[in-house]
XYZ file of C-alpha atoms in Angstrom:
360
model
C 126.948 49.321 100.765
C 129.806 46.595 101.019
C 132.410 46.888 103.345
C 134.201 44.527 105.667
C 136.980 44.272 108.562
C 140.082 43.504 107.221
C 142.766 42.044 109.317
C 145.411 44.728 111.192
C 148.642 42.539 109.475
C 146.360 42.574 105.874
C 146.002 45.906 106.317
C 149.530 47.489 106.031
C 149.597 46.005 102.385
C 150.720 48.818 100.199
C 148.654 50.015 97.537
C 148.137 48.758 94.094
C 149.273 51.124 91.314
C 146.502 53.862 91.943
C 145.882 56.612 94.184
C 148.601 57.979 96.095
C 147.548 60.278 99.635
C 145.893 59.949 103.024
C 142.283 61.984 103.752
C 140.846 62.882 106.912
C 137.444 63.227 107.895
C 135.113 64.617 110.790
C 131.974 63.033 111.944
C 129.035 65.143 113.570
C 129.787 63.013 116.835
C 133.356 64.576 116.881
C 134.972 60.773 115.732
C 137.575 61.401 113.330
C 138.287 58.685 110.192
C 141.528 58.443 108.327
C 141.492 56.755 104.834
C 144.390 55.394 102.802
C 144.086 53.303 99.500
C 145.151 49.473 99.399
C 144.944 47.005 96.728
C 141.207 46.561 96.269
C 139.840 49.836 97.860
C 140.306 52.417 100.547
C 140.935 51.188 103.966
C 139.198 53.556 106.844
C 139.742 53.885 110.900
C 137.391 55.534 113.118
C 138.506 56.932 116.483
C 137.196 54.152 119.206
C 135.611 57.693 121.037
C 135.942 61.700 120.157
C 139.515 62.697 120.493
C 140.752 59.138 121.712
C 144.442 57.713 121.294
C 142.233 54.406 120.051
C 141.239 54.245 116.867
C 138.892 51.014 115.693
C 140.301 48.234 113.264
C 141.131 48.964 109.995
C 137.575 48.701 107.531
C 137.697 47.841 103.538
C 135.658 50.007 101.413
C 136.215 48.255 98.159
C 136.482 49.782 94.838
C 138.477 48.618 92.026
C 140.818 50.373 89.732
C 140.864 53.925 91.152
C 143.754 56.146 89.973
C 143.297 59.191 91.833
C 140.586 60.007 94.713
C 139.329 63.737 95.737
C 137.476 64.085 99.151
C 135.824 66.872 100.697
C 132.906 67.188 103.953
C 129.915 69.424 103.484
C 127.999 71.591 106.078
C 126.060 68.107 107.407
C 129.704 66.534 107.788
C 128.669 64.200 105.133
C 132.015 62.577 103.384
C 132.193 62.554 99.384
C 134.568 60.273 97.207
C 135.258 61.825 93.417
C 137.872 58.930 91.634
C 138.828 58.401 88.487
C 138.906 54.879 87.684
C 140.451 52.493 85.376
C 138.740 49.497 84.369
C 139.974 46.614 82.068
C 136.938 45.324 80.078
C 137.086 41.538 78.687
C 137.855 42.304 75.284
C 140.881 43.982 76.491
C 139.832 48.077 76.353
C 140.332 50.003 79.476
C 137.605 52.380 80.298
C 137.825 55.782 82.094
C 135.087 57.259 84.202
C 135.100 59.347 87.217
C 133.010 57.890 90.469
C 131.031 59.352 93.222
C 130.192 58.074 96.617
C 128.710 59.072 100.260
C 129.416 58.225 103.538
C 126.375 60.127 105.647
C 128.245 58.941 109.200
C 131.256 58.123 111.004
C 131.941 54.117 111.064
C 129.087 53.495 108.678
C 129.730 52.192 105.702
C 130.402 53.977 101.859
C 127.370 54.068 99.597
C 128.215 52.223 96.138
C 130.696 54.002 93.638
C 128.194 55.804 91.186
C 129.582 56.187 87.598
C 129.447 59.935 86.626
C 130.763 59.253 82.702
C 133.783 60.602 81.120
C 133.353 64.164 79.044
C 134.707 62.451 76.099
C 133.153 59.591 74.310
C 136.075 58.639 71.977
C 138.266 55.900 74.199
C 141.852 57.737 73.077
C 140.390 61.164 74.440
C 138.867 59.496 77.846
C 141.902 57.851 78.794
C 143.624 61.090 78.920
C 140.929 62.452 81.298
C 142.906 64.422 85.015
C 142.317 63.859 88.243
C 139.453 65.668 90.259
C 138.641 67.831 92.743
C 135.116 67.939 94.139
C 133.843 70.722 96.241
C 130.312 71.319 98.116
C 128.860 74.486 98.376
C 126.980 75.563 101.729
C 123.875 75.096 99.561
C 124.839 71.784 99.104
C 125.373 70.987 95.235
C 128.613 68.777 94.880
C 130.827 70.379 92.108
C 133.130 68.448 90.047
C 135.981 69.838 88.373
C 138.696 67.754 85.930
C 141.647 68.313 83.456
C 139.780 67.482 80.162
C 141.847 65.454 77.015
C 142.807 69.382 75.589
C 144.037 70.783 78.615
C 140.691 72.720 79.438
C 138.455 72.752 82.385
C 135.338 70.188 82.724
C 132.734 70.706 85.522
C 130.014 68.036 86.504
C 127.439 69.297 89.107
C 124.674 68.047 91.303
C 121.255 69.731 90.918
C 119.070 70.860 94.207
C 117.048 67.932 93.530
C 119.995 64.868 93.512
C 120.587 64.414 89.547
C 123.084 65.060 88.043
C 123.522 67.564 85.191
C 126.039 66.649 82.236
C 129.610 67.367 81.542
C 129.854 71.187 81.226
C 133.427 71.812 78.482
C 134.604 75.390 80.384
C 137.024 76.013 77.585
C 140.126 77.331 79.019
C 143.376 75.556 77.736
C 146.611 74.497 78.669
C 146.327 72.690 82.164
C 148.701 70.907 83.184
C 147.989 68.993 86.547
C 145.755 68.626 89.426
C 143.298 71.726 90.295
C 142.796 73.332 93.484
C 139.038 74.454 94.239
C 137.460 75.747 97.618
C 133.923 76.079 98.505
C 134.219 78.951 100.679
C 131.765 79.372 103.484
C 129.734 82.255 101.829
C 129.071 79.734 98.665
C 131.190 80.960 96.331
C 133.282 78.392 94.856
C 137.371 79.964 93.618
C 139.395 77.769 91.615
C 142.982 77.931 90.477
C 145.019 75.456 87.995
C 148.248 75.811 86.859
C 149.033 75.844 82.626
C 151.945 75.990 80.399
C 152.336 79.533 80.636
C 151.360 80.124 84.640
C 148.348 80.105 86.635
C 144.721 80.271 85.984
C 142.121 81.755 88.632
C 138.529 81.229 88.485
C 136.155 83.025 91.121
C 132.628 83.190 91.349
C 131.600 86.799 92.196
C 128.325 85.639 93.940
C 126.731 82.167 95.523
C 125.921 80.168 92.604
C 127.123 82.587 90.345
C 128.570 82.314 86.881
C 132.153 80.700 87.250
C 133.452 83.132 84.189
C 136.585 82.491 82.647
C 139.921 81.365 84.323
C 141.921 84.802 84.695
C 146.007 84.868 84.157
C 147.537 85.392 87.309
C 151.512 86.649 86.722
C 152.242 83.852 89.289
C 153.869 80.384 88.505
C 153.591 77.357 90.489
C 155.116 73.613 90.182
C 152.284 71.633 88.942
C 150.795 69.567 91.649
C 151.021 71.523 94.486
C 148.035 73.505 94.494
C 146.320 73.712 97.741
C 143.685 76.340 99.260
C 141.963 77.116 102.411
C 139.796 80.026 103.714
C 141.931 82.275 106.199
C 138.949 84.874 106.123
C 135.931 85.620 105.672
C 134.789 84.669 102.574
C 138.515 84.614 101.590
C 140.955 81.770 100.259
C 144.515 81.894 100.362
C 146.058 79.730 97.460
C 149.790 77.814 98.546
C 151.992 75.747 96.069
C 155.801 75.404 95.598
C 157.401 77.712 93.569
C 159.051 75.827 90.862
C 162.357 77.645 90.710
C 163.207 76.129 94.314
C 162.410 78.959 96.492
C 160.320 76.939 98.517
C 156.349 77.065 99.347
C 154.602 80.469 98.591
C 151.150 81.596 99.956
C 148.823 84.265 97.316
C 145.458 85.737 97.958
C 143.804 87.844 94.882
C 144.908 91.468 95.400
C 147.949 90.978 97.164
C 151.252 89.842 96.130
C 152.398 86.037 96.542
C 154.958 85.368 99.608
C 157.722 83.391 100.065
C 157.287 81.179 103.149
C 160.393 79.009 102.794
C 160.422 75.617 103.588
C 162.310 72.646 101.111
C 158.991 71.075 99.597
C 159.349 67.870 97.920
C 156.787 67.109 94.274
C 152.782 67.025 95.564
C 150.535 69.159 97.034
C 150.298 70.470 100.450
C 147.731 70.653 103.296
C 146.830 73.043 105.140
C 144.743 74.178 108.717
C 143.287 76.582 110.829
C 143.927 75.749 114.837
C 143.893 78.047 117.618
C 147.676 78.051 119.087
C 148.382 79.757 122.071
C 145.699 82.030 121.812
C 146.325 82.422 118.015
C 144.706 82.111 114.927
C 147.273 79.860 112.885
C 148.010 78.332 109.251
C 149.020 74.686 109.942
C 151.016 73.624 106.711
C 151.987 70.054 105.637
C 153.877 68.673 102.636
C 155.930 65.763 101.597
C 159.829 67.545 102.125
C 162.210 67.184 99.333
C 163.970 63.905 101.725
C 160.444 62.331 101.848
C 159.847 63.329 105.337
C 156.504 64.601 106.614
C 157.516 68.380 107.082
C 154.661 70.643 109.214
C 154.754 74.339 109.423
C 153.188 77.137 111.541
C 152.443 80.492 110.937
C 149.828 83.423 112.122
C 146.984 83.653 110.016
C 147.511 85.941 106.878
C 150.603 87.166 108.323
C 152.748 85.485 106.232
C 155.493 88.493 106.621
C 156.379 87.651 110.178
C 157.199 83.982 108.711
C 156.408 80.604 108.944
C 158.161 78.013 111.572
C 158.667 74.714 109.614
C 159.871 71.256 111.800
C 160.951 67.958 110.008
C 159.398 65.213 111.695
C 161.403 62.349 110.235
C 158.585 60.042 109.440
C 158.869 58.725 105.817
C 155.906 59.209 103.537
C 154.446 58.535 100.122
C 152.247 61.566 99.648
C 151.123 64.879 101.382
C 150.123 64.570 105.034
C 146.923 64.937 106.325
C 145.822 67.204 108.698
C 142.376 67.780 111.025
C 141.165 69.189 114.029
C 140.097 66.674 117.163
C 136.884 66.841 119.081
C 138.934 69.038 121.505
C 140.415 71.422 118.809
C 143.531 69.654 119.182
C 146.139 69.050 115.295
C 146.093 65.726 114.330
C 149.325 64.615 111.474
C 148.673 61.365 109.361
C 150.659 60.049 107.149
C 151.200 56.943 104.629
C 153.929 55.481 105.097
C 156.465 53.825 102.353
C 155.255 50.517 103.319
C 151.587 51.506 102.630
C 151.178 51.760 106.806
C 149.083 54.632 108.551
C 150.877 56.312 111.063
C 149.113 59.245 113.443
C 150.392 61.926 115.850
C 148.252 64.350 117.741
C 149.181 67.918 119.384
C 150.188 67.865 122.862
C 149.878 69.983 125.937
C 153.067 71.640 124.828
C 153.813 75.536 123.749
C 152.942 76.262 120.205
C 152.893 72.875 118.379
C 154.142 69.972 119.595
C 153.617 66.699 117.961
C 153.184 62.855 120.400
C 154.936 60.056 119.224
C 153.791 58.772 115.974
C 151.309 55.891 116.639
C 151.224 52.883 113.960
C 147.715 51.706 112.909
């Protein structure tokens, strides 16, 4: 477990070529960490206490030649890291794997990167291996799903026990981009990823179930801005942006897909539950099409009575992020074009209103 203070001026150093995006995370204390990639790693602040303006200085968890980083919380608030990482050997071949590591607590530092292997052994195929997304069911097992070389859908889980079982080849064909997968709070895991011809939904019927086959859904989405997040029991609703420039649209199986408006920008949104003014509300975040942060709000699954979207005016690179505080409270964070972190946090004002953005 290596990890080390870095200095606040080294730490607004932008990024090396590699992943692009800003994660949030909650500890079991109520501390929140932010993460953001720099040249030689991620770089991670902790809130100083729970649902404090002061946030501690900026920590280097080093890992070389990631291109893309998933990360997800399970029930124990435990933190997982799913990359997919580049590596120059010495006689010159570049090897693709995807890597795994832990964090178990807030300001502690990152296990060691764990290689988890590519799905294909010939070096042409692995190099043309997607990005991740890694989910954890409330029975704990740490799913891992990835574009393969052919367009179709690997999976890499954990066992009960810790191993690790081997690449499972889902079949499928024609993926084009990033997938979006939930682990909802029942266990069942729903997956959806678009393809050349529209968009493919898997959905396990029970906990631990069989995934089945990816079913057509007459939808289309812009590739890349996939996002999901459980607005009922034991039920997702799926967002993206709909690729003829009509803005961000909201779908849940059964029901038809809804235009929310907005001006998204390419990448994927984010998206929140909070309690606002007595409501239950969607928070929505996405990079706008003048690479802005731009944050929505609408009433839970009732997309018809519309969504209220504000342009906050803060340059990004990617996607904000988005969590709740220790006192329920939003909390926006954002990379910035200069590779700095900057946070805002909800005030005591009606519906949503944002503090000044705070530079870490």
């Amino acid at each position: 477990m290596l990890e080390r203070t870095v200095r606040p001026d080294s730490a607004i150093a932008p990024a090396a070529p590699g992943p692009v995006g800003i994660w949030f995370a909650g500890g079991r204390d109520g501390r929140l960490a932010v993460y953001a990639p720099c040249e030689g790693g991620l770089r991670r602040w902790t809130e100083v206490r729970p649902g404090s303006q002061d946030w501690g200085r900026p920590v280097l968890v080093p890992v070389r030649g990631l291109t893309h980083l998933s990360v997800t919380q399970d029930a124990n608030a435990y933190v997982h890291f799913v990359g997919r990482r580049e590596l120059r050997k010495p006689d010159g071949r570049t090897v693709v794997d995807i890597v795994y590591a832990i964090q178990y607590q807030p300001g502690r530092p990152v296990s060691g990167w764990r290689s988890l292997g590519n799905p294909h052994k010939g070096t042409e195929a692995a190099a043309l291996l997607g990005e991740p997304s890694v989910v954890v069911t409330a029975s704990g097992m740490v799913h891992i799903f990835v574009r393969n070389a052919d367009g179709g859908l690997a999976l890499r889980r954990e066992q009960s026990d810790g191993k690790w079982r081997g690449w499972d080849d889902r079949g499928e064909a024609g993926i084009t981009s990033a997938l979006a997968a939930i682990a909802l709070g029942s266990g069942r895991i729903e997956l959806f990823a678009t393809t050349v011809e529209g968009v493919l939904h898997w959905s396990q019927q029970s906990a631990g179930g069989a995934l089945g086959h990816g079913r057509p859904a007459r939808v289309a989405a812009l590739p890349g801005s996939l996002a999901a997040l459980e607005t009922g029991p034991d039920r997702p609703t799926f967002y993206w942006t709909d690729p003829d420039g009509h803005g961000v649209v909201a779908y849940r199986a059964g029901a038809w897909p809804v235009a929310l408006g907005g001006i998204p920008g390419e990448g994927p949104h984010s998206a929140l539950r909070a309690l606002l003014d007595g409501y239950d509300c969607t928070v929505l975040a996405h990079r706008g099409a003048g690479g802005t942060a731009v944050v929505g709000v609408g009433v839970t699954e009732d997309e018809g009575n519309g969504v209220w979207w504000s342009d906050t005016g803060v340059p990004c690179l990617a996607s904000p992020a988005l969590a709740l505080d220790a006192w329920g409270r939003v909390v926006v964070a954002v990379a910035g074009q200069d590779g700095a972190v900057e946070v805002a946090r909800q005030t005591d004002g009606p519906g949503l209103t944002l503090s000044e953005w705070r530079r870490l």
